[in-house]
Amino acid sequence: MALNLGRRTFAPFATNHCSVFLKAVRSSGLSLFPWGRCPWRRTGSFLDPEMKAFLEENTEVTSSGSLTPEIQLRLLTPRCKFWWQRADLWPYSEPYWAIYWPGGQALSRYLLDNPDVVRGKSVLDLGSGCGATAIAAKMSGASRILANDIDPIAGMAIRLNCELNQLNPFPILTKNILDLEQDKWDLVVLGDMFYDEDLADSLHQWLKNCFWTHRTRVLIGDPGRPQFSGHSIQHQLHKLIEYSLPEPTRRENNGLTTSTVWDFQP
């Protein structure tokens, strides 16, 4: 059964073990990702010892069950207590960074298999979450990386995940980048971001501006959610590759079987 998070529909887990996410059901609109509420934070500001200890205690380091076994990540798994406990016991904002979503998996796999796409280039990972795609870009030789996620706890998780993979942490921006003056990037990557019609429209316009202003290449990862499949951006996409999702990812995403990487060509 899918969780209806406002107008956003995800199916991270079967409902008998997703209590930490049920808190999100009480939210509405874009409250799960309240773009613009978080300040800019430099990488070093994510070293709060108490938060670090909490994340290390309540997530599991894993590299299995995804498309990228090369990348280790701290994630919420069935072996973590908050997978099972009441949602209101989770003391922070909804931990969407603690799930390795299928669109991000496809993007990360594609970058690892095609390092020439990022080698020596500047890369923006928009809606970075656990940071896996930014990590894949770093592993593949990107020269400059910015991970953008408005949740500051995601920033801490990204830093920890960099350390797990023996990488020097890259800069992290926890502010709504859609509201900022556009910087020049060789490549923008975003996965699982087309979950809401209004946000999809804003992203579409922002990505078009990136392309026409800076000739930025844009790669999008998505497993075929209706908000993406039915959006007008479909007319400007070229399919690069479709991956069959591992069985654990299928179970965690209500049976979705594939995830695709698209090249945005407005």
XYZ file of C-alpha atoms in Angstrom:
266
model
C 0.000 0.000 0.000
C 1.346 3.404 -0.900
C 1.609 6.236 1.549
C -0.178 9.379 0.404
C 2.011 12.171 1.692
C -0.073 15.190 0.870
C -0.069 15.060 -2.915
C 3.113 13.029 -2.896
C 2.793 9.275 -3.210
C 5.613 6.981 -2.193
C 5.520 3.391 -1.098
C 8.707 2.949 0.894
C 7.579 -0.080 2.864
C 4.649 -2.318 3.610
C 2.431 -0.517 6.088
C 3.101 -2.939 8.936
C 6.656 -1.644 9.304
C 6.697 1.971 8.211
C 5.679 3.679 11.428
C 8.453 6.232 11.265
C 6.939 7.513 8.022
C 3.330 7.624 9.192
C 3.972 11.000 10.756
C 4.221 12.314 7.215
C 0.634 11.315 6.507
C -0.453 14.048 8.867
C 1.399 16.573 6.754
C -0.010 18.284 3.717
C 1.206 19.946 0.573
C 4.994 20.292 0.502
C 5.545 20.197 4.252
C 7.740 17.134 3.911
C 10.268 19.149 1.947
C 9.576 22.763 2.975
C 11.775 24.382 0.357
C 13.501 27.467 1.577
C 13.191 27.033 5.330
C 16.776 25.913 5.928
C 19.872 28.082 5.871
C 23.080 27.602 3.948
C 25.338 25.313 5.908
C 28.944 24.641 5.221
C 30.105 21.054 5.301
C 31.814 21.490 8.650
C 28.642 22.628 10.408
C 27.218 19.134 10.141
C 29.608 17.737 12.760
C 27.304 18.183 15.757
C 28.412 15.289 18.003
C 24.953 14.588 19.406
C 23.351 14.381 15.958
C 26.230 12.297 14.627
C 25.857 9.823 17.479
C 22.098 9.641 16.963
C 22.451 8.863 13.256
C 25.149 6.282 13.845
C 23.030 4.569 16.497
C 19.773 4.582 14.538
C 20.840 3.749 10.988
C 22.551 0.739 9.506
C 25.564 0.794 7.196
C 24.640 -1.238 4.137
C 25.666 -1.719 0.531
C 23.277 -4.523 -0.351
C 19.892 -4.602 -2.026
C 20.542 -1.681 -4.376
C 21.907 -1.088 -7.865
C 25.211 0.194 -6.449
C 26.905 -2.323 -4.134
C 30.089 -0.241 -4.498
C 28.576 2.503 -2.344
C 28.068 2.126 1.405
C 25.278 4.165 2.959
C 23.730 4.772 6.349
C 20.064 3.928 5.856
C 16.948 3.085 7.812
C 16.459 -0.689 7.565
C 14.316 -3.343 9.290
C 17.181 -3.864 11.740
C 16.820 -0.273 12.989
C 14.505 0.372 15.929
C 12.755 3.335 14.305
C 11.633 1.125 11.421
C 9.226 -0.410 13.920
C 8.614 2.221 16.595
C 5.870 4.844 16.636
C 6.472 7.691 14.244
C 6.113 10.361 16.925
C 9.166 8.949 18.697
C 11.374 10.039 15.811
C 12.626 13.418 17.077
C 13.428 15.120 13.765
C 11.863 15.840 10.392
C 10.795 12.920 8.212
C 13.932 10.912 7.303
C 13.544 10.654 3.569
C 17.324 10.896 3.311
C 17.441 7.470 5.007
C 15.948 5.684 1.989
C 17.886 4.950 -1.179
C 15.135 5.750 -3.674
C 15.059 3.980 -7.065
C 15.568 7.096 -9.192
C 18.726 7.908 -7.284
C 19.886 4.322 -7.596
C 19.548 4.439 -11.379
C 21.426 7.737 -11.641
C 24.221 6.506 -9.400
C 24.580 3.271 -11.344
C 24.698 5.187 -14.615
C 27.452 7.534 -13.407
C 29.544 4.669 -12.066
C 29.218 2.785 -15.365
C 29.801 5.892 -17.501
C 32.468 7.963 -15.719
C 33.116 10.072 -18.819
C 29.762 11.737 -18.170
C 31.189 13.443 -15.064
C 34.970 13.151 -15.202
C 36.536 16.596 -14.819
C 33.127 18.295 -14.717
C 31.110 20.300 -12.212
C 28.035 18.472 -10.888
C 24.994 19.608 -8.915
C 23.068 16.834 -7.171
C 19.619 18.365 -6.644
C 17.549 16.813 -3.835
C 20.574 14.785 -2.804
C 19.020 12.824 0.077
C 21.564 10.253 1.243
C 24.096 11.695 -1.200
C 24.593 8.499 -3.202
C 24.515 10.141 -6.643
C 26.928 12.870 -5.568
C 29.178 10.138 -4.161
C 28.959 8.250 -7.462
C 29.941 11.444 -9.287
C 32.915 11.895 -6.976
C 33.981 8.280 -7.483
C 33.759 8.821 -11.238
C 36.054 11.839 -11.240
C 33.859 14.936 -11.054
C 35.970 18.034 -10.434
C 33.414 20.001 -8.401
C 30.303 18.771 -6.630
C 27.507 20.430 -4.715
C 24.935 18.298 -2.897
C 21.666 20.169 -2.376
C 18.994 19.043 0.067
C 16.907 21.359 2.219
C 17.030 19.000 5.234
C 20.109 19.814 7.346
C 20.044 16.296 8.805
C 20.482 14.981 5.282
C 23.610 17.114 5.160
C 25.020 15.296 8.181
C 24.066 11.943 6.650
C 25.784 12.865 3.380
C 28.954 13.734 5.257
C 28.873 10.413 7.129
C 28.274 8.566 3.861
C 31.267 10.300 2.294
C 33.409 9.094 5.175
C 32.072 5.551 4.765
C 33.296 5.587 1.178
C 36.700 7.123 2.013
C 35.853 10.396 0.271
C 36.540 13.919 1.393
C 33.139 15.542 1.980
C 32.003 17.947 -0.717
C 30.014 21.157 -0.128
C 26.383 20.795 0.910
C 23.705 23.443 0.391
C 20.580 23.231 2.579
C 18.616 26.016 0.973
C 16.050 26.103 -1.798
C 18.344 26.364 -4.787
C 15.367 27.114 -7.046
C 15.138 30.524 -5.377
C 18.812 31.389 -5.895
C 20.625 32.923 -8.814
C 21.614 30.080 -11.078
C 25.225 29.029 -11.022
C 26.934 27.393 -13.976
C 27.106 23.608 -13.831
C 28.263 21.151 -16.439
C 25.764 18.590 -15.173
C 22.679 18.605 -12.942
C 21.369 15.281 -11.656
C 18.104 14.742 -9.803
C 16.278 11.595 -8.811
C 12.764 10.991 -7.450
C 11.969 14.702 -7.408
C 8.843 14.747 -9.594
C 6.401 13.743 -6.863
C 4.207 16.861 -6.827
C 2.665 18.775 -9.717
C 3.622 22.257 -8.525
C 7.170 21.255 -7.683
C 7.441 19.426 -11.012
C 6.422 22.603 -12.849
C 8.987 24.676 -10.912
C 11.716 22.130 -11.536
C 10.859 21.965 -15.229
C 11.220 25.729 -15.646
C 14.404 25.876 -13.558
C 15.999 23.059 -15.542
C 15.066 24.727 -18.830
C 16.753 27.904 -17.636
C 19.873 25.931 -16.714
C 19.965 24.360 -20.146
C 19.381 27.511 -22.177
C 21.520 29.835 -20.030
C 24.541 27.633 -19.387
C 24.023 24.668 -21.742
C 23.924 22.495 -18.633
C 23.266 18.823 -19.206
C 20.457 17.428 -17.040
C 19.965 13.773 -16.109
C 16.803 12.654 -14.320
C 16.229 9.349 -12.535
C 12.694 8.100 -11.917
C 10.965 4.706 -11.624
C 7.887 5.898 -13.515
C 5.768 7.612 -10.884
C 2.579 9.086 -12.365
C 3.517 12.682 -11.493
C 6.577 12.261 -13.710
C 5.169 10.025 -16.427
C 2.205 12.349 -16.918
C 4.134 15.620 -16.870
C 4.786 17.710 -19.965
C 8.537 17.287 -19.444
C 8.114 13.851 -21.028
C 8.146 15.524 -24.444
C 11.690 16.760 -23.784
C 13.305 13.571 -22.528
C 15.573 11.039 -24.179
C 15.743 7.629 -22.530
C 19.329 6.631 -21.778
C 18.939 3.368 -19.883
C 16.411 1.391 -17.867
C 17.530 -0.754 -14.944
C 15.798 -3.712 -13.385
C 15.557 -3.009 -9.665
C 16.875 -5.522 -7.123
C 14.228 -7.446 -5.232
C 14.754 -5.599 -1.901
C 14.212 -2.250 -3.639
C 11.093 -3.611 -5.343
C 9.639 -4.667 -2.000
C 10.409 -1.297 -0.418
C 8.739 0.558 -3.305
C 5.426 -1.239 -3.597
C 6.566 -3.525 -6.374
C 8.116 -0.979 -8.769
C 10.313 -3.115 -10.997
C 12.469 -0.701 -13.021
C 14.074 2.718 -12.834
C 15.154 4.848 -15.782
C 17.721 7.541 -16.466
C 16.520 10.293 -18.804
C 18.486 12.967 -20.657
C 16.607 16.291 -20.605
C 16.681 17.920 -24.037
C 14.408 20.990 -24.192
